[in-house]
mmCIF file of C-alpha atoms in Angstrom:
data_model
loop_
_atom_site.group_PDB
_atom_site.id
_atom_site.type_symbol
_atom_site.label_atom_id
_atom_site.label_comp_id
_atom_site.label_asym_id
_atom_site.label_seq_id
_atom_site.Cartn_x
_atom_site.Cartn_y
_atom_site.Cartn_z
ATOM 1 C CA MET A 1 7.455 14.538 112.954
ATOM 2 C CA LEU A 2 5.167 12.891 115.850
ATOM 3 C CA LYS A 3 6.800 15.200 118.267
ATOM 4 C CA HIS A 4 6.494 18.337 116.037
ATOM 5 C CA MET A 5 2.350 17.898 116.334
ATOM 6 C CA LYS A 6 1.435 19.525 119.857
ATOM 7 C CA LEU A 7 3.415 23.347 118.123
ATOM 8 C CA ILE A 8 1.101 23.450 114.668
ATOM 9 C CA THR A 9 -1.967 25.168 117.009
ATOM 10 C CA ALA A 10 0.069 26.945 117.853
ATOM 11 C CA LEU A 11 2.441 27.724 114.322
ATOM 12 C CA SER A 12 -0.742 28.665 112.673
ATOM 13 C CA VAL A 13 -0.853 32.131 114.212
ATOM 14 C CA THR A 14 1.893 33.676 112.820
ATOM 15 C CA SER A 15 0.796 33.952 109.442
ATOM 16 C CA VAL A 16 0.915 38.362 109.521
ATOM 17 C CA LEU A 17 4.738 39.491 110.722
ATOM 18 C CA LEU A 18 6.707 42.318 111.108
ATOM 19 C CA LEU A 19 9.329 41.411 108.069
ATOM 20 C CA ALA A 20 12.077 43.977 108.093
ATOM 21 C CA CYS A 21 12.816 47.329 108.896
ATOM 22 C CA GLY A 22 12.941 50.074 105.713
ATOM 23 C CA ASP A 23 15.448 53.416 106.435
ATOM 24 C CA THR A 24 12.820 55.257 107.856
ATOM 25 C CA GLU A 25 11.975 52.634 110.781
ATOM 26 C CA ASN A 26 8.461 52.208 110.045
ATOM 27 C CA THR A 27 6.718 48.836 110.463
ATOM 28 C CA ALA A 28 4.852 47.134 107.519
ATOM 29 C CA THR A 29 3.016 44.225 107.439
ATOM 30 C CA LYS A 30 3.196 41.396 105.297
ATOM 31 C CA GLU A 31 0.397 38.714 104.655
ATOM 32 C CA PHE A 32 1.422 35.170 103.311
ATOM 33 C CA ASP A 33 -1.310 33.609 100.983
ATOM 34 C CA ASN A 34 -0.716 29.327 100.075
ATOM 35 C CA SER A 35 1.250 29.944 96.672
ATOM 36 C CA GLY A 36 3.452 31.650 99.193
ATOM 37 C CA THR A 37 3.621 35.015 97.307
ATOM 38 C CA ASP A 38 3.299 38.484 99.031
ATOM 39 C CA VAL A 39 0.147 39.760 99.435
ATOM 40 C CA THR A 40 1.096 43.430 99.671
ATOM 41 C CA ASN A 41 4.283 44.692 101.180
ATOM 42 C CA GLU A 42 5.404 48.445 102.023
ATOM 43 C CA GLN A 43 5.115 50.167 98.410
ATOM 44 C CA GLY A 44 1.796 48.089 97.947
ATOM 45 C CA GLU A 45 3.917 45.520 95.369
ATOM 46 C CA GLU A 46 2.817 41.657 95.439
ATOM 47 C CA THR A 47 5.992 39.742 95.566
ATOM 48 C CA VAL A 48 6.751 36.067 95.557
ATOM 49 C CA HIS A 49 8.532 35.522 98.248
ATOM 50 C CA SER A 50 10.917 32.232 98.694
ATOM 51 C CA ASN A 51 9.666 29.412 99.832
ATOM 52 C CA ALA A 52 5.237 28.413 100.135
ATOM 53 C CA HIS A 53 2.848 27.382 102.325
ATOM 54 C CA ASP A 54 0.795 24.426 101.970
ATOM 55 C CA ASP A 55 -1.509 23.746 104.175
ATOM 56 C CA ASN A 56 -0.700 20.084 104.211
ATOM 57 C CA ASP A 57 2.406 20.994 105.490
ATOM 58 C CA PRO A 58 2.501 21.756 109.544
ATOM 59 C CA PHE A 59 5.687 23.691 109.417
ATOM 60 C CA SER A 60 5.577 25.079 105.898
ATOM 61 C CA GLU A 61 3.874 28.783 107.287
ATOM 62 C CA LEU A 62 7.116 29.215 109.511
ATOM 63 C CA ILE A 63 9.538 27.909 107.222
ATOM 64 C CA SER A 64 8.333 30.478 104.352
ATOM 65 C CA LEU A 65 8.983 33.253 106.491
ATOM 66 C CA PHE A 66 12.820 32.839 106.210
ATOM 67 C CA GLN A 67 14.961 32.201 103.297
ATOM 68 C CA PRO A 68 17.954 29.324 103.234
ATOM 69 C CA LEU A 69 21.765 31.123 103.200
ATOM 70 C CA GLY A 70 21.472 30.516 99.482
ATOM 71 C CA ASP A 71 24.869 31.120 96.529
ATOM 72 C CA MET A 72 26.736 33.732 97.839
ATOM 73 C CA GLU A 73 27.775 36.228 95.466
ATOM 74 C CA ILE A 74 30.802 36.880 94.155
ATOM 75 C CA PRO A 75 32.458 39.343 92.306
ATOM 76 C CA GLU A 76 33.048 39.323 89.063
ATOM 77 C CA ASP A 77 36.681 40.002 89.032
ATOM 78 C CA ASN A 78 37.761 38.401 91.882
ATOM 79 C CA PRO A 79 36.757 34.817 91.462
ATOM 80 C CA MET A 80 37.198 32.065 94.279
ATOM 81 C CA THR A 81 40.124 29.627 92.528
ATOM 82 C CA GLU A 82 42.395 27.273 94.473
ATOM 83 C CA GLU A 83 45.853 29.545 94.618
ATOM 84 C CA THR A 84 43.575 32.702 94.848
ATOM 85 C CA ILE A 85 42.125 31.057 98.098
ATOM 86 C CA GLU A 86 45.543 29.746 99.258
ATOM 87 C CA LEU A 87 46.951 33.120 99.248
ATOM 88 C CA GLY A 88 44.649 35.054 101.301
ATOM 89 C CA LYS A 89 44.983 32.564 104.246
ATOM 90 C CA THR A 90 48.679 32.381 103.990
ATOM 91 C CA LEU A 91 47.797 36.184 104.009
ATOM 92 C CA PHE A 92 45.464 36.258 106.837
ATOM 93 C CA PHE A 93 48.043 34.624 108.749
ATOM 94 C CA ASP A 94 50.626 36.579 108.172
ATOM 95 C CA PRO A 95 52.162 39.175 110.503
ATOM 96 C CA ARG A 96 54.117 40.700 108.115
ATOM 97 C CA LEU A 97 51.211 42.465 107.460
ATOM 98 C CA SER A 98 51.229 44.503 109.908
ATOM 99 C CA GLY A 99 54.068 47.955 110.821
ATOM 100 C CA ASP A 100 56.288 46.090 113.944
ATOM 101 C CA ASN A 101 55.306 42.197 112.532
ATOM 102 C CA SER A 102 53.118 41.429 115.260
ATOM 103 C CA LEU A 103 49.631 41.023 114.322
ATOM 104 C CA SER A 104 48.216 39.097 111.853
ATOM 105 C CA CYS A 105 44.738 39.050 111.101
ATOM 106 C CA ALA A 106 44.101 36.060 112.387
ATOM 107 C CA SER A 107 45.518 38.141 115.572
ATOM 108 C CA CYS A 108 41.176 39.332 116.071
ATOM 109 C CA HIS A 109 40.037 36.740 113.803
ATOM 110 C CA ILE A 110 40.937 33.845 115.843
ATOM 111 C CA PRO A 111 39.563 30.613 114.339
ATOM 112 C CA ALA A 112 38.834 28.713 117.331
ATOM 113 C CA LEU A 113 37.234 32.265 119.192
ATOM 114 C CA GLY A 114 34.443 32.253 116.271
ATOM 115 C CA TYR A 115 36.723 34.234 113.918
ATOM 116 C CA GLY A 116 36.318 37.115 116.670
ATOM 117 C CA ASP A 117 39.071 37.432 119.705
ATOM 118 C CA GLY A 118 36.300 36.187 123.104
ATOM 119 C CA LYS A 119 37.300 40.159 124.319
ATOM 120 C CA PRO A 120 34.722 42.710 124.497
ATOM 121 C CA LEU A 121 36.818 45.795 122.615
ATOM 122 C CA PHE A 122 39.436 44.809 119.869
ATOM 123 C CA GLU A 123 42.811 44.930 121.127
ATOM 124 C CA GLY A 124 45.013 46.493 119.084
ATOM 125 C CA PHE A 125 48.645 47.641 117.775
ATOM 126 C CA ASP A 126 50.992 48.274 121.263
ATOM 127 C CA GLY A 127 48.802 46.959 123.013
ATOM 128 C CA VAL A 128 45.763 49.872 122.345
ATOM 129 C CA GLU A 129 42.450 48.925 123.309
ATOM 130 C CA GLY A 130 40.266 50.040 120.447
ATOM 131 C CA PRO A 131 36.971 51.272 120.066
ATOM 132 C CA ARG A 132 34.624 48.347 118.568
ATOM 133 C CA ASN A 133 33.850 44.162 119.703
ATOM 134 C CA THR A 134 35.287 42.549 116.010
ATOM 135 C CA PRO A 135 32.953 41.913 114.430
ATOM 136 C CA THR A 136 33.184 37.621 113.493
ATOM 137 C CA ILE A 137 34.016 37.520 109.765
ATOM 138 C CA ILE A 138 31.384 33.633 109.882
ATOM 139 C CA ASN A 139 29.125 33.895 106.601
ATOM 140 C CA SER A 140 31.135 37.794 105.735
ATOM 141 C CA GLY A 141 30.645 37.388 102.295
ATOM 142 C CA TYR A 142 27.295 37.713 102.380
ATOM 143 C CA TYR A 143 26.467 41.883 104.049
ATOM 144 C CA THR A 144 26.314 43.902 101.547
ATOM 145 C CA SER A 145 28.725 46.854 103.736
ATOM 146 C CA LEU A 146 31.251 45.470 106.525
ATOM 147 C CA PHE A 147 33.025 46.801 109.715
ATOM 148 C CA TRP A 148 30.118 48.046 112.458
ATOM 149 C CA ASP A 149 29.266 51.286 110.599
ATOM 150 C CA GLY A 150 28.681 50.048 107.124
ATOM 151 C CA ARG A 151 31.866 52.248 105.787
ATOM 152 C CA ALA A 152 33.502 49.195 103.337
ATOM 153 C CA ASP A 153 31.176 48.546 100.372
ATOM 154 C CA SER A 154 32.766 45.691 99.494
ATOM 155 C CA LEU A 155 35.355 42.416 101.377
ATOM 156 C CA GLU A 156 37.571 44.038 99.007
ATOM 157 C CA SER A 157 38.061 47.095 100.379
ATOM 158 C CA GLN A 158 36.817 45.595 104.087
ATOM 159 C CA ALA A 159 40.004 43.195 103.918
ATOM 160 C CA LEU A 160 42.779 45.926 103.834
ATOM 161 C CA GLY A 161 41.268 48.665 106.220
ATOM 162 C CA PRO A 162 42.290 47.006 110.057
ATOM 163 C CA ILE A 163 46.364 47.095 107.590
ATOM 164 C CA GLU A 164 46.607 50.402 107.620
ATOM 165 C CA SER A 165 44.643 51.595 110.253
ATOM 166 C CA GLU A 166 47.114 52.848 112.918
ATOM 167 C CA ILE A 167 45.649 51.663 116.097
ATOM 168 C CA GLU A 168 44.986 47.757 114.436
ATOM 169 C CA MET A 169 47.758 46.517 112.690
ATOM 170 C CA ASN A 170 49.789 50.241 111.477
ATOM 171 C CA GLN A 171 51.068 49.495 108.132
ATOM 172 C CA ASP A 172 51.519 51.701 105.018
ATOM 173 C CA LEU A 173 50.182 49.547 102.333
ATOM 174 C CA ASP A 174 52.481 50.260 99.705
ATOM 175 C CA GLU A 175 55.139 50.187 102.481
ATOM 176 C CA LEU A 176 53.769 46.157 102.707
ATOM 177 C CA VAL A 177 53.928 45.741 98.965
ATOM 178 C CA VAL A 178 57.444 46.478 98.980
ATOM 179 C CA GLN A 179 58.373 44.130 102.253
ATOM 180 C CA LEU A 180 56.085 41.339 100.470
ATOM 181 C CA SER A 181 58.045 41.540 96.854
ATOM 182 C CA GLU A 182 61.870 40.709 99.203
ATOM 183 C CA ILE A 183 59.403 37.628 99.724
ATOM 184 C CA ALA A 184 59.854 35.093 96.711
ATOM 185 C CA GLY A 185 57.697 32.707 97.985
ATOM 186 C CA TYR A 186 54.994 36.195 97.786
ATOM 187 C CA VAL A 187 55.920 37.111 94.930
ATOM 188 C CA GLU A 188 55.856 32.703 92.944
ATOM 189 C CA LYS A 189 51.702 32.812 95.260
ATOM 190 C CA PHE A 190 50.588 36.059 93.744
ATOM 191 C CA GLU A 191 51.624 35.503 89.976
ATOM 192 C CA ASN A 192 49.794 32.100 90.148
ATOM 193 C CA ALA A 193 46.896 33.544 91.940
ATOM 194 C CA PHE A 194 46.458 36.758 89.118
ATOM 195 C CA ASN A 195 48.810 36.694 86.712
ATOM 196 C CA ASP A 196 50.501 40.045 88.278
ATOM 197 C CA ASP A 197 52.586 41.105 90.671
ATOM 198 C CA ILE A 198 51.785 42.294 94.607
ATOM 199 C CA THR A 199 49.655 44.920 94.799
ATOM 200 C CA VAL A 200 47.970 46.380 96.916
ATOM 201 C CA GLU A 201 44.578 45.816 94.753
ATOM 202 C CA ASN A 202 45.631 41.736 94.688
ATOM 203 C CA ILE A 203 46.293 41.901 98.340
ATOM 204 C CA GLY A 204 42.345 42.903 99.299
ATOM 205 C CA LYS A 205 41.398 41.142 96.615
ATOM 206 C CA ALA A 206 42.880 37.440 97.964
ATOM 207 C CA LEU A 207 42.448 38.008 101.794
ATOM 208 C CA ALA A 208 38.160 38.526 99.701
ATOM 209 C CA ALA A 209 38.299 35.248 98.309
ATOM 210 C CA PHE A 210 39.935 33.061 101.422
ATOM 211 C CA GLN A 211 37.667 35.196 103.833
ATOM 212 C CA ARG A 212 34.317 34.365 101.647
ATOM 213 C CA THR A 213 34.652 30.335 102.625
ATOM 214 C CA ILE A 214 34.553 30.768 105.800
ATOM 215 C CA VAL A 215 30.793 30.116 105.839
ATOM 216 C CA ILE A 216 28.412 28.741 108.561
ATOM 217 C CA ASP A 217 25.308 26.816 106.996
ATOM 218 C CA ASP A 218 25.219 23.188 107.419
ATOM 219 C CA THR A 219 22.776 24.445 110.984
ATOM 220 C CA PRO A 220 19.508 22.136 112.110
ATOM 221 C CA PHE A 221 18.205 25.256 111.417
ATOM 222 C CA ASP A 222 18.725 25.045 107.602
ATOM 223 C CA ALA A 223 17.790 20.914 108.220
ATOM 224 C CA PHE A 224 14.659 22.491 108.980
ATOM 225 C CA LEU A 225 13.726 24.663 106.333
ATOM 226 C CA ALA A 226 14.640 22.101 103.547
ATOM 227 C CA GLY A 227 12.090 20.140 105.059
ATOM 228 C CA ASP A 228 13.909 17.141 107.439
ATOM 229 C CA TYR A 229 11.383 18.444 111.024
ATOM 230 C CA ASP A 230 12.950 16.067 112.868
ATOM 231 C CA ALA A 231 16.773 18.762 112.841
ATOM 232 C CA LEU A 232 14.835 20.667 115.755
ATOM 233 C CA THR A 233 13.846 19.888 118.735
ATOM 234 C CA GLU A 234 10.390 21.276 119.904
ATOM 235 C CA GLU A 235 11.456 23.695 122.539
ATOM 236 C CA GLU A 236 13.834 24.973 118.905
ATOM 237 C CA ILE A 237 10.793 25.206 116.780
ATOM 238 C CA LYS A 238 8.777 27.654 119.615
ATOM 239 C CA GLY A 239 11.869 29.341 119.833
ATOM 240 C CA MET A 240 11.691 29.823 116.004
ATOM 241 C CA ALA A 241 8.176 31.168 115.718
ATOM 242 C CA LEU A 242 8.419 33.449 119.001
ATOM 243 C CA PHE A 243 11.811 34.556 116.803
ATOM 244 C CA ALA A 244 9.463 35.111 113.869
ATOM 245 C CA GLY A 245 6.589 36.178 116.121
ATOM 246 C CA GLU A 246 6.200 37.892 119.804
ATOM 247 C CA ALA A 247 9.956 38.517 120.085
ATOM 248 C CA SER A 248 9.853 40.637 115.717
ATOM 249 C CA CYS A 249 13.742 39.636 116.193
ATOM 250 C CA ILE A 250 13.490 38.581 112.579
ATOM 251 C CA THR A 251 11.696 42.809 112.285
ATOM 252 C CA CYS A 252 15.904 43.168 111.091
ATOM 253 C CA HIS A 253 17.323 39.789 111.695
ATOM 254 C CA THR A 254 15.931 38.263 107.993
ATOM 255 C CA GLY A 255 16.751 37.394 104.752
ATOM 256 C CA PRO A 256 19.485 35.088 104.038
ATOM 257 C CA ASN A 257 22.205 35.613 106.466
ATOM 258 C CA LEU A 258 19.534 36.973 109.181
ATOM 259 C CA SER A 259 20.448 40.650 108.642
ATOM 260 C CA ASP A 260 18.407 43.314 107.189
ATOM 261 C CA ASP A 261 22.320 44.463 106.043
ATOM 262 C CA ASN A 262 20.630 48.201 107.843
ATOM 263 C CA PHE A 263 21.756 50.726 110.647
ATOM 264 C CA HIS A 264 19.700 50.413 113.856
ATOM 265 C CA ASN A 265 20.167 52.199 117.595
ATOM 266 C CA ILE A 266 19.128 49.658 119.962
ATOM 267 C CA GLY A 267 19.155 51.478 122.373
ATOM 268 C CA MET A 268 22.691 51.158 124.074
ATOM 269 C CA GLU A 269 24.069 53.777 125.668
ATOM 270 C CA THR A 270 26.751 54.329 124.360
ATOM 271 C CA ASP A 271 29.483 57.989 122.839
ATOM 272 C CA ASP A 272 29.743 55.953 120.066
ATOM 273 C CA LYS A 273 28.241 57.526 116.531
ATOM 274 C CA GLY A 274 28.204 54.618 114.758
ATOM 275 C CA ARG A 275 26.838 55.116 111.365
ATOM 276 C CA TYR A 276 26.293 58.371 111.841
ATOM 277 C CA ASP A 277 30.477 59.088 111.363
ATOM 278 C CA VAL A 278 29.401 57.824 107.804
ATOM 279 C CA THR A 279 26.426 59.612 106.374
ATOM 280 C CA GLY A 280 26.552 62.576 109.055
ATOM 281 C CA GLU A 281 22.576 61.479 109.200
ATOM 282 C CA ASP A 282 21.767 62.187 112.725
ATOM 283 C CA ALA A 283 18.704 59.884 112.655
ATOM 284 C CA ASP A 284 22.191 57.098 112.246
ATOM 285 C CA ILE A 285 23.596 58.642 115.232
ATOM 286 C CA GLY A 286 23.980 55.522 117.823
ATOM 287 C CA ALA A 287 23.166 53.375 114.633
ATOM 288 C CA PHE A 288 24.999 50.152 113.654
ATOM 289 C CA ARG A 289 24.743 46.636 111.595
ATOM 290 C CA THR A 290 22.195 44.456 112.195
ATOM 291 C CA PRO A 291 24.443 41.302 112.787
ATOM 292 C CA GLY A 292 23.793 37.894 110.953
ATOM 293 C CA LEU A 293 23.641 35.269 113.197
ATOM 294 C CA TYR A 294 24.899 32.240 112.151
ATOM 295 C CA GLY A 295 27.477 30.803 114.578
ATOM 296 C CA ILE A 296 26.249 33.300 117.235
ATOM 297 C CA ASP A 297 27.369 30.716 119.854
ATOM 298 C CA HIS A 298 30.731 31.178 118.908
ATOM 299 C CA ARG A 299 32.044 34.393 119.031
ATOM 300 C CA GLY A 300 30.889 36.718 122.281
ATOM 301 C CA PRO A 301 31.046 39.267 123.709
ATOM 302 C CA TYR A 302 28.212 40.418 121.697
ATOM 303 C CA MET A 303 27.040 44.139 120.138
ATOM 304 C CA HIS A 304 29.215 46.594 119.427
ATOM 305 C CA ASN A 305 31.169 47.764 122.158
ATOM 306 C CA GLY A 306 31.084 43.650 123.513
ATOM 307 C CA SER A 307 29.269 45.484 126.451
ATOM 308 C CA ILE A 308 26.392 41.959 126.474
ATOM 309 C CA GLU A 309 28.417 38.461 127.964
ATOM 310 C CA THR A 310 26.104 35.896 126.818
ATOM 311 C CA LEU A 311 23.575 35.201 124.250
ATOM 312 C CA GLU A 312 20.920 34.976 127.137
ATOM 313 C CA ASP A 313 22.645 38.083 128.265
ATOM 314 C CA VAL A 314 21.503 38.748 124.784
ATOM 315 C CA ILE A 315 17.799 38.319 125.595
ATOM 316 C CA ASP A 316 17.103 40.321 128.126
ATOM 317 C CA TYR A 317 17.841 42.996 126.229
ATOM 318 C CA TYR A 318 16.314 43.122 123.916
ATOM 319 C CA ASP A 319 12.978 41.395 125.922
ATOM 320 C CA ARG A 320 13.367 44.943 128.037
ATOM 321 C CA GLY A 321 13.687 46.780 125.434
ATOM 322 C CA GLY A 322 16.945 48.059 125.114
ATOM 323 C CA ASP A 323 18.451 50.576 127.321
ATOM 324 C CA ASP A 324 17.666 53.876 127.173
ATOM 325 C CA HIS A 325 19.323 55.893 124.523
ATOM 326 C CA PRO A 326 18.126 58.958 122.720
ATOM 327 C CA ASN A 327 17.894 58.347 119.350
ATOM 328 C CA LYS A 328 16.666 54.049 120.248
ATOM 329 C CA SER A 329 14.497 52.661 117.789
ATOM 330 C CA ALA A 330 11.106 53.084 118.042
ATOM 331 C CA LEU A 331 11.790 48.959 116.387
ATOM 332 C CA MET A 332 12.421 48.423 120.462
ATOM 333 C CA GLN A 333 9.755 47.825 122.505
ATOM 334 C CA GLU A 334 9.676 45.461 125.907
ATOM 335 C CA LEU A 335 8.414 42.099 124.912
ATOM 336 C CA ASN A 336 7.365 40.421 128.627
ATOM 337 C CA LEU A 337 8.560 36.600 127.457
ATOM 338 C CA THR A 338 8.220 34.290 129.920
ATOM 339 C CA ASN A 339 11.024 32.513 131.287
ATOM 340 C CA ASP A 340 10.073 29.252 129.271
ATOM 341 C CA GLU A 341 10.075 31.145 126.132
ATOM 342 C CA LYS A 342 13.530 33.284 126.894
ATOM 343 C CA GLU A 343 14.380 29.386 127.147
ATOM 344 C CA ALA A 344 12.539 28.499 123.984
ATOM 345 C CA LEU A 345 14.760 31.589 121.760
ATOM 346 C CA HIS A 346 17.801 30.006 122.988
ATOM 347 C CA ALA A 347 17.641 27.502 122.345
ATOM 348 C CA PHE A 348 17.394 28.254 118.777
ATOM 349 C CA LEU A 349 19.476 30.974 119.071
ATOM 350 C CA LEU A 350 22.559 28.076 119.605
ATOM 351 C CA ALA A 351 19.860 26.177 116.492
ATOM 352 C CA LEU A 352 21.583 28.538 114.412
ATOM 353 C CA SER A 353 25.400 28.588 115.552
ATOM 354 C CA GLY A 354 26.520 25.628 113.387
ATOM 355 C CA GLU A 355 30.163 24.152 113.201
ATOM 356 C CA SER A 356 32.793 27.027 113.524
ATOM 357 C CA PRO A 357 34.866 26.736 109.895
ATOM 358 C CA HIS A 358 38.256 24.359 111.205
ATOM 359 C CA VAL A 359 40.619 26.121 109.593
ATOM 360 C CA ASP A 360 44.884 24.802 109.146
ATOM 361 C CA VAL A 361 48.088 27.727 109.603
ATOM 362 C CA PRO A 362 49.372 27.269 106.726
ATOM 363 C CA PRO A 363 53.076 27.574 106.349
ATOM 364 C CA LEU A 364 54.431 31.081 105.441
ATOM 365 C CA PRO A 365 57.182 32.384 102.795
ATOM 366 C CA ASP A 366 60.676 32.772 103.419
ATOM 367 C CA TYR A 367 62.395 35.530 102.341
#
């Protein structure tokens, strides 16, 4: 731990920070006392934070600004059984879920590419170029809404969306049930998983159960939060302090999954109206969901349109305060970070990446 002692003085200034952005995007300040209790929040209420501050611990104040990933919430009507997960994995890799039997979920969510596809915009049915970047499914079970615009409120509904989308997999869901019901191996798998026939609902449940297993939760960052102060280098800790302080990343990348589950216009000059297409609210024009940051180094290019190639470019984008979309959030301000600070922030982001979960492609049932 001695190698980190030079950082203690710098970290002592992080006691008052911007922590979260609400729907109105008013900035909120929170102050922390030594017990870990929030003295004030935006509503003037006192709430308990997950990590307490200890004067004898040089990093407890910094750690108190973050939350461990914790357990994923599992729907009561879709328990994580071995049979359901295995069925979901099989469906995930089966191209027969698409209208012409050419595309599977894994065609865009490629395990070796961080469960994205490595392209700026996804390539869908019959080679059509989609309007948005493929979001990773890593830690997707922690989100409260799915897709860049948040139009799905559960993984179960999200899983079905791309299957029936004309520009993605272009498969009629009722016809898919008929096709899968002609495959004896699937009839048996659905019976074992749900004690039920093949239905659209059960297809969504199986795919969602598998996606909930694609988790990164054992990064050096997680070890540091748990008290292993040698898990991060001095530069990475400096980046962590910048993330929570001067760089203001934690304003939106907050909470256990490092996402506020909210929607913001970060200034990207695009005609895509984002969240507006879901809510019809002018305040949501050009706003997109804050992505979590676990596994971030595995899944470029970045942003909803894949327009930023590298993490270094992402940092530069935020450092200049974004571009000039007319509905840009007031949260987007110039940071004026030094090159050393940018490098430290980049090092911390890499410490969030961990290992992309490996999945063995299962054998597909025969007719």
